[in-house]
Amino acid sequence: MPYRPARMPAAESLARAAELRERMERRRTVRQFAPDPVPEQVVRDAIACAATAPSGAHQQPWTFVLVEDPAVRRRIREAAEAEERRSYEGRLGEEWLAALRPLGTDEVKPHLTDAPQLIVVFQQRHWLGPDGSRRKHYYVDESVGIAVGMLLSALHLSGLAALVHTPSPMRFLQEVLGRPANEKAFAVLPVGYPAADCEVPDLVRKSLDQVLVEV
C-alpha cells in the first residue's frame, strides 16, 4: 500500500526534536509512588502506542497485562520480594550488588503495591493457535524491548511516572496472572504519579558526545 506522509518543514522538525529531547531529559525512574488513581485511558493509550513498535517479521510477540486489583498486586509483590530476597542474599554476586548500591535498592519493593497500576509485559516465544498448533516467533527479545521503550516514552510524555522492574526469575508472574505456556514475563512496570516526598538518585547521563559516533 502507498505510504506518503506529509513532509514536515525543517524548522518545525527542528523545533519538535528539540522539545522532545528536553522533555525526555526530564524522565526519571521512580520507585516512590502516590496511591492516587491515574486516568485509565491514558495508560491504555500508552500501551496502544507501545503496540505500534516494529517487530521481527511483524509478528508482534507481546502481551500487556494491566493489573489494577490490589489483591493481585499484593500477590505479585510477595512473590517478587521472595525472589529478590534470594538474589540480594547472594544469588546476584558481589559485582552486581556493588553496581546496585549507589541506587539504594534492596529486596523490599513497595512500588508494586503503592503504584495504582502495574503493566506486566510478556513476550510470546511462539504463536499458539486454538488447536495447539505453534509457529516460531523471530527477534522476540529485540521486538519486546523496543515496545517497552516506546511504552516508557508514552507514559512519560503523558505525565505519568514508571519503573522497569525485572525480578529474576519471573516465572511466578505467569502463574499469578494465568498466562499461557507460550508467554514469558519480560518486565513489570509500576505506573502512577510520583509521591509527594519522592526522591531519585542524583545521576548524570552520558552526554551525546559519549554515545554518538558519526562516520
mmCIF file of C-alpha atoms in Angstrom:
data_model
loop_
_atom_site.group_PDB
_atom_site.id
_atom_site.type_symbol
_atom_site.label_atom_id
_atom_site.label_comp_id
_atom_site.label_asym_id
_atom_site.label_seq_id
_atom_site.Cartn_x
_atom_site.Cartn_y
_atom_site.Cartn_z
ATOM 1 C CA MET A 1 0.000 0.000 0.000
ATOM 2 C CA PRO A 2 1.257 3.541 -0.647
ATOM 3 C CA TYR A 3 2.870 5.442 2.224
ATOM 4 C CA ARG A 4 3.209 9.157 1.579
ATOM 5 C CA PRO A 5 3.070 11.129 4.824
ATOM 6 C CA ALA A 6 3.267 14.886 4.516
ATOM 7 C CA ARG A 7 6.859 16.083 4.815
ATOM 8 C CA MET A 8 7.335 18.287 7.842
ATOM 9 C CA PRO A 9 9.042 21.628 7.244
ATOM 10 C CA ALA A 10 12.621 21.623 8.538
ATOM 11 C CA ALA A 11 12.006 24.414 11.042
ATOM 12 C CA GLU A 12 9.058 22.573 12.581
ATOM 13 C CA SER A 13 11.024 19.331 12.652
ATOM 14 C CA LEU A 14 13.917 21.002 14.468
ATOM 15 C CA ALA A 15 11.571 22.593 16.996
ATOM 16 C CA ARG A 16 9.760 19.328 17.710
ATOM 17 C CA ALA A 17 13.008 17.380 18.065
ATOM 18 C CA ALA A 18 14.417 19.940 20.500
ATOM 19 C CA GLU A 19 11.213 19.911 22.566
ATOM 20 C CA LEU A 20 11.107 16.112 22.652
ATOM 21 C CA ARG A 21 14.766 15.925 23.687
ATOM 22 C CA GLU A 22 14.170 18.405 26.509
ATOM 23 C CA ARG A 23 11.070 16.567 27.747
ATOM 24 C CA MET A 24 12.773 13.181 27.647
ATOM 25 C CA GLU A 25 15.755 14.577 29.552
ATOM 26 C CA ARG A 26 13.357 15.066 32.482
ATOM 27 C CA ARG A 27 12.294 11.405 32.536
ATOM 28 C CA ARG A 28 13.382 9.602 35.689
ATOM 29 C CA THR A 29 12.812 6.127 37.054
ATOM 30 C CA VAL A 30 10.541 6.410 40.097
ATOM 31 C CA ARG A 31 10.331 3.989 42.997
ATOM 32 C CA GLN A 32 8.092 6.064 45.292
ATOM 33 C CA PHE A 33 4.539 6.349 44.024
ATOM 34 C CA ALA A 34 1.470 8.213 45.222
ATOM 35 C CA PRO A 35 -1.613 5.988 45.635
ATOM 36 C CA ASP A 36 -3.732 8.428 43.601
ATOM 37 C CA PRO A 37 -5.570 6.806 40.686
ATOM 38 C CA VAL A 38 -4.459 7.663 37.167
ATOM 39 C CA PRO A 39 -6.718 8.036 34.124
ATOM 40 C CA GLU A 40 -7.023 4.505 32.812
ATOM 41 C CA GLN A 41 -7.430 5.681 29.225
ATOM 42 C CA VAL A 42 -4.031 7.394 29.405
ATOM 43 C CA VAL A 43 -2.431 4.052 30.262
ATOM 44 C CA ARG A 44 -4.440 2.247 27.591
ATOM 45 C CA ASP A 45 -3.321 4.794 25.002
ATOM 46 C CA ALA A 46 0.311 4.384 26.110
ATOM 47 C CA ILE A 47 0.003 0.610 25.670
ATOM 48 C CA ALA A 48 -1.556 1.175 22.252
ATOM 49 C CA CYS A 49 1.472 3.316 21.349
ATOM 50 C CA ALA A 50 3.808 0.550 22.514
ATOM 51 C CA ALA A 51 1.930 -1.932 20.351
ATOM 52 C CA THR A 52 2.879 0.074 17.251
ATOM 53 C CA ALA A 53 6.528 -0.911 17.761
ATOM 54 C CA PRO A 54 8.336 -2.647 14.909
ATOM 55 C CA SER A 55 8.760 -6.371 15.396
ATOM 56 C CA GLY A 56 10.549 -9.252 13.710
ATOM 57 C CA ALA A 57 8.515 -10.407 10.695
ATOM 58 C CA HIS A 58 5.709 -8.176 12.058
ATOM 59 C CA GLN A 59 4.722 -10.946 14.476
ATOM 60 C CA GLN A 60 4.044 -8.507 17.356
ATOM 61 C CA PRO A 61 5.148 -11.026 20.020
ATOM 62 C CA TRP A 62 3.877 -9.160 23.083
ATOM 63 C CA THR A 63 1.086 -9.173 25.624
ATOM 64 C CA PHE A 64 0.483 -6.304 28.055
ATOM 65 C CA VAL A 65 -1.386 -7.240 31.235
ATOM 66 C CA LEU A 66 -2.802 -4.221 33.093
ATOM 67 C CA VAL A 67 -3.144 -5.040 36.795
ATOM 68 C CA GLU A 68 -5.277 -2.783 38.989
ATOM 69 C CA ASP A 69 -6.690 -5.258 41.530
ATOM 70 C CA PRO A 70 -4.939 -4.533 44.874
ATOM 71 C CA ALA A 71 -5.076 -8.198 45.875
ATOM 72 C CA VAL A 72 -3.319 -9.297 42.696
ATOM 73 C CA ARG A 73 -0.712 -6.548 43.058
ATOM 74 C CA ARG A 74 -0.098 -7.733 46.622
ATOM 75 C CA ARG A 75 0.429 -11.317 45.426
ATOM 76 C CA ILE A 76 2.878 -10.090 42.806
ATOM 77 C CA ARG A 77 4.781 -8.073 45.416
ATOM 78 C CA GLU A 78 5.011 -11.003 47.836
ATOM 79 C CA ALA A 79 6.319 -13.331 45.146
ATOM 80 C CA ALA A 80 8.728 -10.712 43.767
ATOM 81 C CA GLU A 81 10.171 -9.919 47.196
ATOM 82 C CA ALA A 82 10.726 -13.609 47.886
ATOM 83 C CA GLU A 83 12.792 -13.886 44.698
ATOM 84 C CA GLU A 84 14.589 -10.587 45.320
ATOM 85 C CA ARG A 85 15.498 -11.682 48.857
ATOM 86 C CA ARG A 86 17.297 -14.713 47.471
ATOM 87 C CA SER A 87 19.054 -12.500 44.942
ATOM 88 C CA TYR A 88 20.259 -9.913 47.449
ATOM 89 C CA GLU A 89 21.360 -12.642 49.842
ATOM 90 C CA GLY A 90 23.875 -13.938 47.317
ATOM 91 C CA ARG A 91 22.357 -15.006 44.027
ATOM 92 C CA LEU A 92 23.343 -11.743 42.312
ATOM 93 C CA GLY A 93 27.042 -11.894 43.144
ATOM 94 C CA GLU A 94 29.168 -9.145 44.661
ATOM 95 C CA GLU A 95 29.945 -7.342 41.416
ATOM 96 C CA TRP A 96 26.259 -6.875 40.623
ATOM 97 C CA LEU A 97 25.422 -5.887 44.204
ATOM 98 C CA ALA A 98 28.187 -3.277 44.134
ATOM 99 C CA ALA A 99 26.718 -1.783 40.956
ATOM 100 C CA LEU A 100 23.285 -1.535 42.612
ATOM 101 C CA ARG A 101 24.409 0.096 45.877
ATOM 102 C CA PRO A 102 24.524 3.681 44.529
ATOM 103 C CA LEU A 103 20.850 3.299 43.596
ATOM 104 C CA GLY A 104 19.861 2.330 47.141
ATOM 105 C CA THR A 105 17.760 -0.665 46.073
ATOM 106 C CA ASP A 106 17.052 -3.741 48.172
ATOM 107 C CA GLU A 107 14.640 -6.656 48.279
ATOM 108 C CA VAL A 108 11.710 -4.540 49.561
ATOM 109 C CA LYS A 109 9.523 -3.442 46.633
ATOM 110 C CA PRO A 110 6.732 -1.149 47.871
ATOM 111 C CA HIS A 111 6.232 0.274 44.382
ATOM 112 C CA LEU A 112 4.453 -2.936 43.402
ATOM 113 C CA THR A 113 1.575 -2.144 45.769
ATOM 114 C CA ASP A 114 1.871 1.645 46.113
ATOM 115 C CA ALA A 115 1.516 2.365 42.394
ATOM 116 C CA PRO A 116 -2.158 2.222 41.375
ATOM 117 C CA GLN A 117 -1.415 0.162 38.274
ATOM 118 C CA LEU A 118 1.088 -2.397 37.085
ATOM 119 C CA ILE A 119 1.756 -3.227 33.455
ATOM 120 C CA VAL A 120 3.235 -6.708 33.164
ATOM 121 C CA VAL A 121 4.799 -7.224 29.753
ATOM 122 C CA PHE A 122 5.024 -10.762 28.410
ATOM 123 C CA GLN A 123 6.941 -11.924 25.363
ATOM 124 C CA GLN A 124 5.353 -14.603 23.229
ATOM 125 C CA ARG A 125 8.126 -17.075 22.477
ATOM 126 C CA HIS A 126 5.934 -18.616 19.772
ATOM 127 C CA TRP A 127 2.429 -18.234 18.395
ATOM 128 C CA LEU A 128 -0.026 -20.681 19.899
ATOM 129 C CA GLY A 129 -3.181 -21.475 17.964
ATOM 130 C CA PRO A 130 -6.541 -22.523 19.482
ATOM 131 C CA ASP A 131 -5.867 -26.080 18.329
ATOM 132 C CA GLY A 132 -2.447 -26.180 19.972
ATOM 133 C CA SER A 133 -0.508 -25.537 16.769
ATOM 134 C CA ARG A 134 2.681 -23.487 17.079
ATOM 135 C CA ARG A 135 4.596 -21.054 14.917
ATOM 136 C CA LYS A 136 8.033 -19.738 15.797
ATOM 137 C CA HIS A 137 8.466 -16.024 16.500
ATOM 138 C CA TYR A 138 11.652 -14.217 15.476
ATOM 139 C CA TYR A 139 13.670 -11.499 17.225
ATOM 140 C CA VAL A 140 11.393 -11.674 20.237
ATOM 141 C CA ASP A 141 13.740 -10.040 22.774
ATOM 142 C CA GLU A 142 14.556 -7.181 20.436
ATOM 143 C CA SER A 143 10.921 -6.609 19.481
ATOM 144 C CA VAL A 144 9.568 -6.586 23.023
ATOM 145 C CA GLY A 145 12.473 -4.432 24.222
ATOM 146 C CA ILE A 146 11.626 -1.788 21.619
ATOM 147 C CA ALA A 147 7.952 -1.912 22.651
ATOM 148 C CA VAL A 148 8.834 -1.384 26.311
ATOM 149 C CA GLY A 149 10.997 1.597 25.400
ATOM 150 C CA MET A 150 8.101 3.113 23.468
ATOM 151 C CA LEU A 151 5.790 2.395 26.409
ATOM 152 C CA LEU A 152 8.088 4.239 28.824
ATOM 153 C CA SER A 153 8.254 7.209 26.483
ATOM 154 C CA ALA A 154 4.476 7.317 26.004
ATOM 155 C CA LEU A 155 3.826 7.162 29.753
ATOM 156 C CA HIS A 156 6.350 9.910 30.491
ATOM 157 C CA LEU A 157 5.086 12.212 27.747
ATOM 158 C CA SER A 158 1.555 11.693 29.106
ATOM 159 C CA GLY A 159 2.580 12.915 32.550
ATOM 160 C CA LEU A 160 2.974 9.586 34.340
ATOM 161 C CA ALA A 161 5.966 8.014 36.049
ATOM 162 C CA ALA A 162 7.115 4.420 35.716
ATOM 163 C CA LEU A 163 9.789 1.934 36.702
ATOM 164 C CA VAL A 164 11.074 -1.088 34.801
ATOM 165 C CA HIS A 165 11.226 -3.885 37.371
ATOM 166 C CA THR A 166 12.716 -7.231 36.373
ATOM 167 C CA PRO A 167 12.703 -9.645 39.323
ATOM 168 C CA SER A 168 14.573 -12.792 38.429
ATOM 169 C CA PRO A 169 13.317 -15.391 37.874
ATOM 170 C CA MET A 170 9.860 -14.127 36.840
ATOM 171 C CA ARG A 171 8.031 -17.397 36.326
ATOM 172 C CA PHE A 172 5.680 -16.505 39.189
ATOM 173 C CA LEU A 173 4.116 -13.760 37.051
ATOM 174 C CA GLN A 174 2.917 -16.304 34.517
ATOM 175 C CA GLU A 175 1.342 -18.307 37.339
ATOM 176 C CA VAL A 176 -0.242 -15.397 39.222
ATOM 177 C CA LEU A 177 -1.714 -13.873 36.059
ATOM 178 C CA GLY A 178 -2.715 -17.154 34.442
ATOM 179 C CA ARG A 179 -0.843 -16.597 31.199
ATOM 180 C CA PRO A 180 -0.473 -19.411 28.635
ATOM 181 C CA ALA A 181 2.612 -21.554 28.269
ATOM 182 C CA ASN A 182 3.946 -19.696 25.214
ATOM 183 C CA GLU A 183 4.297 -16.435 27.168
ATOM 184 C CA LYS A 184 7.294 -15.482 29.301
ATOM 185 C CA ALA A 185 7.387 -12.439 31.593
ATOM 186 C CA PHE A 186 9.693 -9.709 30.323
ATOM 187 C CA ALA A 187 9.198 -6.802 32.772
ATOM 188 C CA VAL A 188 6.869 -5.287 35.351
ATOM 189 C CA LEU A 189 6.141 -1.560 35.105
ATOM 190 C CA PRO A 190 4.528 0.150 38.109
ATOM 191 C CA VAL A 191 2.717 3.231 36.783
ATOM 192 C CA GLY A 192 1.412 6.298 38.580
ATOM 193 C CA TYR A 193 2.314 9.721 39.905
ATOM 194 C CA PRO A 194 5.468 10.302 41.993
ATOM 195 C CA ALA A 195 4.834 10.502 45.733
ATOM 196 C CA ALA A 196 4.903 13.956 47.318
ATOM 197 C CA ASP A 197 8.193 13.067 49.031
ATOM 198 C CA CYS A 198 9.647 11.178 46.051
ATOM 199 C CA GLU A 199 13.422 11.192 45.695
ATOM 200 C CA VAL A 200 15.541 9.799 42.858
ATOM 201 C CA PRO A 201 19.280 9.079 42.691
ATOM 202 C CA ASP A 202 21.429 12.049 41.662
ATOM 203 C CA LEU A 203 22.605 10.502 38.423
ATOM 204 C CA VAL A 204 24.344 12.015 35.408
ATOM 205 C CA ARG A 205 23.519 10.691 31.967
ATOM 206 C CA LYS A 206 26.240 10.295 29.380
ATOM 207 C CA SER A 207 26.490 13.244 27.023
ATOM 208 C CA LEU A 208 25.610 12.939 23.360
ATOM 209 C CA ASP A 209 29.332 13.085 22.501
ATOM 210 C CA GLN A 210 29.879 9.990 24.671
ATOM 211 C CA VAL A 211 27.203 7.856 22.995
ATOM 212 C CA LEU A 212 27.192 9.083 19.395
ATOM 213 C CA VAL A 213 29.745 8.077 16.782
ATOM 214 C CA GLU A 214 29.459 9.779 13.409
ATOM 215 C CA VAL A 215 31.178 8.217 10.401
#
